[in-house]
Tab-separated table of C-alpha atoms in Angstrom:
chain	number	residue	atom	x	y	z
A	1	UNK	CA	-0.007	-0.104	0.025
A	2	UNK	CA	1.310	3.309	-1.072
A	3	UNK	CA	2.393	5.638	1.789
A	4	UNK	CA	0.620	9.070	1.867
A	5	UNK	CA	2.846	11.950	1.604
A	6	UNK	CA	2.707	13.816	4.991
A	7	UNK	CA	4.099	16.864	3.484
A	8	UNK	CA	1.511	17.090	0.546
A	9	UNK	CA	-0.750	20.239	0.994
A	10	UNK	CA	-4.284	19.373	1.393
A	11	UNK	CA	-6.705	20.167	-1.164
A	12	UNK	CA	-10.357	21.398	-1.451
A	13	UNK	CA	-10.940	18.018	-2.458
A	14	UNK	CA	-9.543	16.472	0.888
A	15	UNK	CA	-11.929	18.968	2.704
A	16	UNK	CA	-14.891	17.984	0.676
A	17	UNK	CA	-14.150	14.234	1.477
A	18	UNK	CA	-13.605	14.902	5.128
A	19	UNK	CA	-16.651	16.766	5.397
A	20	UNK	CA	-18.675	14.341	3.445
A	21	UNK	CA	-19.809	17.032	0.844
A	22	UNK	CA	-19.310	18.099	-2.624
A	23	UNK	CA	-16.261	20.369	-3.772
A	24	UNK	CA	-18.828	23.073	-4.795
A	25	UNK	CA	-20.324	23.031	-1.254
A	26	UNK	CA	-16.899	23.724	0.282
A	27	UNK	CA	-16.408	26.566	-2.242
A	28	UNK	CA	-19.928	28.001	-1.131
A	29	UNK	CA	-19.017	27.826	2.410
A	30	UNK	CA	-15.649	29.561	1.736
A	31	UNK	CA	-17.150	32.269	-0.390
A	32	UNK	CA	-19.696	33.071	2.543
A	33	UNK	CA	-22.437	34.708	0.181
A	34	UNK	CA	-24.285	31.580	-0.809
A	35	UNK	CA	-27.065	29.918	1.347
A	36	UNK	CA	-25.691	26.564	2.887
A	37	UNK	CA	-27.552	24.560	5.800
A	38	UNK	CA	-26.046	25.392	9.118
A	39	UNK	CA	-25.175	21.878	10.067
A	40	UNK	CA	-23.266	21.377	6.730
A	41	UNK	CA	-21.445	24.820	6.894
A	42	UNK	CA	-20.138	23.725	10.458
A	43	UNK	CA	-19.084	20.212	9.222
A	44	UNK	CA	-16.963	22.026	6.345
A	45	UNK	CA	-15.414	24.840	8.671
A	46	UNK	CA	-14.339	21.904	11.065
A	47	UNK	CA	-12.703	19.931	8.192
A	48	UNK	CA	-10.800	23.052	7.150
A	49	UNK	CA	-9.606	23.589	10.628
A	50	UNK	CA	-8.705	19.877	11.058
A	51	UNK	CA	-6.907	19.771	7.699
A	52	UNK	CA	-5.380	23.349	8.072
A	53	UNK	CA	-6.655	23.952	4.539
A	54	UNK	CA	-5.497	27.183	2.909
A	55	UNK	CA	-7.360	28.126	0.070
A	56	UNK	CA	-5.662	28.470	-3.516
A	57	UNK	CA	-6.888	31.898	-4.617
A	58	UNK	CA	-6.642	31.063	-8.385
A	59	UNK	CA	-8.724	27.952	-8.010
A	60	UNK	CA	-11.349	29.851	-5.975
A	61	UNK	CA	-11.447	32.515	-8.825
A	62	UNK	CA	-12.469	29.616	-11.300
A	63	UNK	CA	-15.122	28.316	-8.892
A	64	UNK	CA	-16.752	31.621	-7.626
A	65	UNK	CA	-16.115	33.962	-10.531
A	66	UNK	CA	-13.747	36.229	-8.838
A	67	UNK	CA	-11.181	36.522	-6.319
A	68	UNK	CA	-12.123	37.717	-2.708
A	69	UNK	CA	-10.249	40.820	-3.143
A	70	UNK	CA	-10.720	44.695	-3.722
A	71	UNK	CA	-7.964	46.980	-4.760
A	72	UNK	CA	-7.476	50.610	-3.665
A	73	UNK	CA	-5.213	52.514	-6.065
A	74	UNK	CA	-3.822	55.809	-4.695
A	75	UNK	CA	-1.117	58.196	-5.660
A	76	UNK	CA	0.534	58.118	-2.380
A	77	UNK	CA	-0.465	56.256	1.050
A	78	UNK	CA	1.723	58.719	3.009
A	79	UNK	CA	-0.940	61.494	2.992
A	80	UNK	CA	-3.013	61.571	5.996
A	81	UNK	CA	-6.347	62.051	4.011
A	82	UNK	CA	-5.613	59.186	1.657
A	83	UNK	CA	-4.595	56.836	4.479
A	84	UNK	CA	-7.797	57.400	6.245
A	85	UNK	CA	-9.727	56.455	2.981
A	86	UNK	CA	-7.522	53.287	2.712
A	87	UNK	CA	-8.099	52.417	6.303
A	88	UNK	CA	-11.992	52.950	5.762
A	89	UNK	CA	-11.904	50.627	2.873
A	90	UNK	CA	-9.720	47.926	4.516
A	91	UNK	CA	-12.031	47.873	7.362
A	92	UNK	CA	-15.090	47.417	5.269
A	93	UNK	CA	-13.461	44.919	2.919
A	94	UNK	CA	-12.310	42.775	6.142
A	95	UNK	CA	-15.882	42.979	7.693
A	96	UNK	CA	-17.167	41.664	4.373
A	97	UNK	CA	-14.565	38.789	4.252
A	98	UNK	CA	-12.429	40.386	1.518
A	99	UNK	CA	-8.684	41.109	1.383
A	100	UNK	CA	-7.818	44.808	0.421
A	101	UNK	CA	-4.795	45.311	-1.801
A	102	UNK	CA	-3.145	48.784	-1.874
A	103	UNK	CA	-1.272	49.969	-5.076
A	104	UNK	CA	0.495	53.194	-5.256
A	105	UNK	CA	1.027	55.241	-8.489
A	106	UNK	CA	3.206	58.336	-7.569
A	107	UNK	CA	0.882	59.994	-10.111
A	108	UNK	CA	1.950	58.125	-12.963
A	109	UNK	CA	-0.995	57.335	-15.228
A	110	UNK	CA	0.906	54.290	-16.771
A	111	UNK	CA	1.553	52.702	-13.305
A	112	UNK	CA	-2.223	53.261	-12.552
A	113	UNK	CA	-3.064	51.558	-15.797
A	114	UNK	CA	-0.792	48.697	-15.055
A	115	UNK	CA	-2.219	48.173	-11.579
A	116	UNK	CA	-5.813	48.156	-12.981
A	117	UNK	CA	-4.843	45.710	-15.842
A	118	UNK	CA	-3.301	43.356	-13.046
A	119	UNK	CA	-6.386	43.654	-10.905
A	120	UNK	CA	-8.639	42.691	-13.778
A	121	UNK	CA	-6.474	39.695	-14.486
A	122	UNK	CA	-6.902	38.695	-10.840
A	123	UNK	CA	-10.570	39.209	-11.224
A	124	UNK	CA	-10.687	41.638	-8.038
A	125	UNK	CA	-14.369	42.269	-6.817
A	126	UNK	CA	-13.838	46.006	-7.085
A	127	UNK	CA	-10.928	48.490	-8.192
A	128	UNK	CA	-11.131	51.710	-6.342
A	129	UNK	CA	-9.551	54.952	-7.703
A	130	UNK	CA	-9.117	57.899	-5.187
A	131	UNK	CA	-8.066	61.289	-5.661
A	132	UNK	CA	-8.625	64.040	-8.124
A	133	UNK	CA	-7.958	63.715	-11.861
A	134	UNK	CA	-7.298	66.152	-14.681
A	135	UNK	CA	-10.587	66.521	-16.301
A	136	UNK	CA	-9.786	66.271	-20.125
A	137	UNK	CA	-11.255	64.260	-22.969
A	138	UNK	CA	-8.361	61.706	-22.884
A	139	UNK	CA	-9.089	61.011	-19.188
A	140	UNK	CA	-12.779	60.260	-19.859
A	141	UNK	CA	-12.037	58.137	-22.767
A	142	UNK	CA	-9.438	56.142	-20.521
A	143	UNK	CA	-11.812	55.703	-17.777
A	144	UNK	CA	-14.603	54.626	-20.059
A	145	UNK	CA	-12.504	51.966	-21.388
A	146	UNK	CA	-11.305	50.889	-18.018
A	147	UNK	CA	-14.876	50.701	-16.743
A	148	UNK	CA	-16.099	48.570	-19.513
A	149	UNK	CA	-13.165	46.415	-19.255
A	150	UNK	CA	-13.556	45.785	-15.433
A	151	UNK	CA	-17.277	45.357	-16.098
A	152	UNK	CA	-16.711	42.588	-18.618
A	153	UNK	CA	-14.341	40.725	-16.026
A	154	UNK	CA	-17.047	40.817	-13.522
A	155	UNK	CA	-15.294	43.457	-11.537
A	156	UNK	CA	-16.380	47.137	-10.732
A	157	UNK	CA	-14.527	50.503	-11.187
A	158	UNK	CA	-15.276	52.810	-8.183
A	159	UNK	CA	-14.057	56.463	-8.374
A	160	UNK	CA	-13.518	57.755	-4.954
A	161	UNK	CA	-13.245	61.508	-4.357
A	162	UNK	CA	-13.720	62.028	-8.356
A	163	UNK	CA	-16.777	63.523	-10.066
A	164	UNK	CA	-18.947	61.015	-12.110
A	165	UNK	CA	-18.099	60.601	-15.639
A	166	UNK	CA	-21.596	61.141	-16.937
A	167	UNK	CA	-23.301	58.805	-19.534
A	168	UNK	CA	-24.168	55.261	-18.742
A	169	UNK	CA	-20.943	54.080	-17.556
A	170	UNK	CA	-20.533	50.819	-15.197
A	171	UNK	CA	-19.053	52.948	-12.439
A	172	UNK	CA	-19.786	53.558	-8.877
A	173	UNK	CA	-18.996	57.126	-7.730
A	174	UNK	CA	-18.298	58.258	-4.100
A	175	UNK	CA	-17.596	61.722	-3.794
A	176	UNK	CA	-17.766	64.601	-1.303
A	177	UNK	CA	-19.243	68.025	-1.839
A	178	UNK	CA	-15.691	69.617	-2.687
A	179	UNK	CA	-17.128	73.069	-3.745
A	180	UNK	CA	-19.420	73.507	-0.933
A	181	UNK	CA	-16.442	72.943	1.486
A	182	UNK	CA	-14.629	75.728	-0.261
A	183	UNK	CA	-17.642	78.037	-0.185
A	184	UNK	CA	-18.223	77.538	3.472
A	185	UNK	CA	-14.460	78.127	4.340
A	186	UNK	CA	-14.474	81.238	2.242
A	187	UNK	CA	-17.733	82.430	3.770
A	188	UNK	CA	-16.413	81.977	7.120
A	189	UNK	CA	-13.505	84.144	6.588
A	190	UNK	CA	-16.033	86.805	4.856
A	191	UNK	CA	-18.212	86.686	7.881
A	192	UNK	CA	-15.127	87.734	10.171
A	193	UNK	CA	-14.618	90.789	8.268
A	194	UNK	CA	-12.041	89.642	5.634
A	195	UNK	CA	-11.993	90.869	1.978
A	196	UNK	CA	-8.434	90.323	0.875
A	197	UNK	CA	-8.390	86.628	0.887
A	198	UNK	CA	-5.412	84.729	-0.682
A	199	UNK	CA	-6.342	81.445	-2.363
A	200	UNK	CA	-3.280	79.177	-1.973
A	201	UNK	CA	-3.687	76.118	-4.189
A	202	UNK	CA	-2.196	74.291	-7.100
A	203	UNK	CA	-2.253	71.058	-9.012
A	204	UNK	CA	-1.946	70.590	-12.821
A	205	UNK	CA	-4.195	72.550	-15.077
A	206	UNK	CA	-7.721	71.115	-14.979
A	207	UNK	CA	-7.220	69.149	-11.686
A	208	UNK	CA	-10.786	68.325	-10.366
A	209	UNK	CA	-9.865	68.993	-6.781
A	210	UNK	CA	-8.314	72.480	-7.316
A	211	UNK	CA	-11.117	73.259	-9.685
A	212	UNK	CA	-13.799	72.579	-7.283
A	213	UNK	CA	-12.311	74.323	-4.403
A	214	UNK	CA	-11.282	77.611	-6.400
A	215	UNK	CA	-15.118	77.459	-7.717
A	216	UNK	CA	-16.386	77.346	-4.169
A	217	UNK	CA	-14.020	80.281	-3.266
A	218	UNK	CA	-15.126	82.322	-6.206
A	219	UNK	CA	-18.738	81.662	-5.564
A	220	UNK	CA	-18.617	82.764	-1.782
A	221	UNK	CA	-16.939	86.141	-2.812
A	222	UNK	CA	-19.496	86.700	-5.586
A	223	UNK	CA	-22.408	85.883	-3.376
A	224	UNK	CA	-21.148	88.428	-0.797
A	225	UNK	CA	-20.593	91.011	-3.482
A	226	UNK	CA	-16.737	91.083	-2.995
A	227	UNK	CA	-14.936	91.238	-6.414
A	228	UNK	CA	-12.834	88.460	-7.166
A	229	UNK	CA	-9.114	89.587	-7.470
A	230	UNK	CA	-7.059	87.484	-9.892
A	231	UNK	CA	-3.942	88.516	-8.157
A	232	UNK	CA	-5.030	86.947	-4.933
A	233	UNK	CA	-5.448	83.561	-6.749
A	234	UNK	CA	-2.320	81.184	-6.625
A	235	UNK	CA	-2.434	78.034	-8.562
A	236	UNK	CA	1.121	77.110	-8.542
A	237	UNK	CA	1.362	75.267	-5.105
A	238	UNK	CA	2.300	71.611	-4.899
A	239	UNK	CA	0.336	69.942	-2.063
A	240	UNK	CA	3.263	69.719	0.409
A	241	UNK	CA	4.300	71.625	3.508
A	242	UNK	CA	7.509	72.975	1.840
A	243	UNK	CA	5.385	74.397	-1.123
A	244	UNK	CA	3.047	75.974	1.056
A	245	UNK	CA	5.794	77.641	3.109
A	246	UNK	CA	7.770	78.872	-0.005
A	247	UNK	CA	4.809	80.207	-1.793
A	248	UNK	CA	3.612	82.120	1.513
A	249	UNK	CA	7.024	83.464	2.072
A	250	UNK	CA	7.044	84.971	-1.356
A	251	UNK	CA	3.471	86.550	-1.051
A	252	UNK	CA	4.450	87.989	2.324
A	253	UNK	CA	7.602	89.818	0.745
A	254	UNK	CA	6.451	90.872	-2.779
A	255	UNK	CA	2.746	89.982	-3.323
A	256	UNK	CA	-0.210	92.049	-2.973
A	257	UNK	CA	-1.653	92.792	0.495
A	258	UNK	CA	-4.025	90.199	2.034
A	259	UNK	CA	-5.479	89.526	5.418
A	260	UNK	CA	-6.576	85.943	5.202
A	261	UNK	CA	-5.327	82.606	3.326
A	262	UNK	CA	-7.516	79.965	2.238
A	263	UNK	CA	-5.194	77.036	1.960
A	264	UNK	CA	-6.376	74.175	-0.371
A	265	UNK	CA	-5.117	71.439	2.034
A	266	UNK	CA	-4.207	71.310	5.820
A	267	UNK	CA	-0.559	70.397	4.772
A	268	UNK	CA	-0.299	73.499	2.627
A	269	UNK	CA	-1.788	75.456	5.518
A	270	UNK	CA	1.013	74.135	7.857
A	271	UNK	CA	3.549	75.542	5.457
A	272	UNK	CA	1.887	78.965	5.374
A	273	UNK	CA	1.579	79.084	9.112
A	274	UNK	CA	5.419	78.545	9.419
A	275	UNK	CA	6.057	81.240	6.816
A	276	UNK	CA	3.942	83.642	8.552
A	277	UNK	CA	5.596	83.058	11.897
A	278	UNK	CA	9.112	83.268	10.505
A	279	UNK	CA	8.059	86.815	9.074
A	280	UNK	CA	7.509	87.842	12.584
A	281	UNK	CA	3.639	87.809	12.297
A	282	UNK	CA	1.003	85.943	14.108
A	283	UNK	CA	-1.904	83.650	13.369
A	284	UNK	CA	-4.639	84.945	13.558
A	285	UNK	CA	-3.810	88.308	14.884
A	286	UNK	CA	-1.985	89.564	11.786
A	287	UNK	CA	-3.193	86.818	9.117
A	288	UNK	CA	-6.035	84.418	9.381
A	289	UNK	CA	-5.751	81.078	7.939
A	290	UNK	CA	-8.181	78.190	7.123
A	291	UNK	CA	-7.299	74.852	5.466
A	292	UNK	CA	-9.121	71.840	3.880
A	293	UNK	CA	-9.423	68.176	4.846
A	294	UNK	CA	-9.282	68.278	8.538
A	295	UNK	CA	-6.409	65.806	9.004
A	296	UNK	CA	-4.743	65.280	12.583
A	297	UNK	CA	-2.412	67.943	11.882
A	298	UNK	CA	-5.004	70.454	12.114
A	299	UNK	CA	-5.140	70.150	15.788
A	300	UNK	CA	-1.396	69.644	16.146
A	301	UNK	CA	-0.780	73.048	14.933
A	302	UNK	CA	-0.688	76.151	17.322
A	303	UNK	CA	-3.059	77.761	16.908
A	304	UNK	CA	-5.110	75.003	15.988
A	305	UNK	CA	-6.294	75.340	12.370
A	306	UNK	CA	-9.879	76.004	11.314
A	307	UNK	CA	-10.605	73.756	8.360
A	308	UNK	CA	-12.998	71.878	6.149
A	309	UNK	CA	-13.893	68.461	7.324
A	310	UNK	CA	-13.858	65.843	4.745
A	311	UNK	CA	-15.137	62.240	5.833
A	312	UNK	CA	-12.256	60.338	4.098
A	313	UNK	CA	-12.728	57.099	6.223
A	314	UNK	CA	-16.451	57.069	5.268
A	315	UNK	CA	-15.490	57.433	1.677
A	316	UNK	CA	-13.242	54.210	1.799
A	317	UNK	CA	-15.973	52.452	3.643
A	318	UNK	CA	-18.730	53.170	1.165
A	319	UNK	CA	-16.654	52.899	-1.899
A	320	UNK	CA	-16.296	49.026	-0.723
A	321	UNK	CA	-19.853	48.739	0.514
A	322	UNK	CA	-21.512	50.235	-2.798
A	323	UNK	CA	-19.470	48.054	-5.224
A	324	UNK	CA	-19.989	44.654	-3.077
A	325	UNK	CA	-23.544	45.172	-2.620
A	326	UNK	CA	-24.083	45.606	-6.274
A	327	UNK	CA	-21.819	42.670	-7.029
A	328	UNK	CA	-23.756	40.397	-4.537
A	329	UNK	CA	-27.245	41.603	-6.069
A	330	UNK	CA	-28.085	43.514	-2.906
A	331	UNK	CA	-28.265	47.015	-4.662
A	332	UNK	CA	-29.149	48.209	-8.124
A	333	UNK	CA	-26.958	50.325	-10.587
A	334	UNK	CA	-28.029	53.952	-11.309
A	335	UNK	CA	-28.495	56.461	-8.621
A	336	UNK	CA	-27.865	53.983	-5.653
A	337	UNK	CA	-24.166	53.752	-6.945
A	338	UNK	CA	-23.619	57.312	-6.571
A	339	UNK	CA	-23.100	58.714	-3.337
A	340	UNK	CA	-22.132	62.381	-2.260
A	341	UNK	CA	-20.874	62.945	1.356
A	342	UNK	CA	-21.206	66.515	2.754
A	343	UNK	CA	-18.376	68.736	4.277
A	344	UNK	CA	-18.485	71.355	6.903
A	345	UNK	CA	-16.189	73.883	8.462
A	346	UNK	CA	-14.668	72.995	11.823
A	347	UNK	CA	-13.942	76.186	13.624
A	348	UNK	CA	-10.976	76.368	15.763
A	349	UNK	CA	-8.392	79.208	16.505
A	350	UNK	CA	-6.807	80.291	13.450
A	351	UNK	CA	-9.478	83.022	12.182
A	352	UNK	CA	-9.943	86.372	13.618
A	353	UNK	CA	-11.217	89.818	12.316
A	354	UNK	CA	-8.696	91.627	9.960
A	355	UNK	CA	-5.963	93.544	11.740
A	356	UNK	CA	-5.750	96.257	9.195
A	357	UNK	CA	-7.844	97.599	6.155
A	358	UNK	CA	-5.510	96.841	3.047
């Protein structure tokens, strides 16, 4: 009689034989989204434990139609805002028995495309893209091709923090009211008496995040009958503390006068605050300052930063939830696959009435 190889890895057939069920029943129990009698489920789970069985991901893909993963593709995970969204996505994926894979692109469209293609080949349940994008025809064409390609493979494209594409595209959109947040922040400064408000932002031309925040800034000024001064709009700032510092330093030394700054992100606001202090000025006694995002840095700064709260963790959670509920047949496409989260101003200590009338 041939001796069994004790080092051989157990297979799904071994589990089925131990539990006295079919291979497909074992697959259903492992997938967790098919009805199986409780007694049968317990037998299968006991067999899996006794045999120390580890599922072969590729084999499961052939049985259940996709791997039990969701992919989260982001420019850079070091940013606190994106990190919060990734955390929310990972928590929701884990709660639903999925593995969350995170890919970074450093803003390179080719790396983004390569990651998407890899996730399509792996038949991930959902592919989530987070962060703004350059709103141009080439982008829309590329996203439409990606959405259709993923849909054909049984996956779902999710745009998180990006505006919808329009048309009948197989896309889930989870965004926040970007423009309204900027409007509220600018209106808060106006309510304290400021009329010379420097917009400190940036990103590539057509970048959706900047476009929305600048639109909110402009609309708040117009609604309060304050002329929009193009000289007070800076759109060459990179989203970093160093860039916020350098541009604020230059504006303080040679730019037109202003009494307040609306920084496009809290990171940029942190750099701006450092430049203001270095110039021998104070926040908010000499210059008021507001940011956007409400990352932990906002409460670490002194004075604490007034900013716009964006629910990044909720964005990540709902990006996963909506895509998986659609895949599991518990939600329909259309309006249910487009969620918009609100933003609001968190008032802290960095705003006061203007110290002078420029």
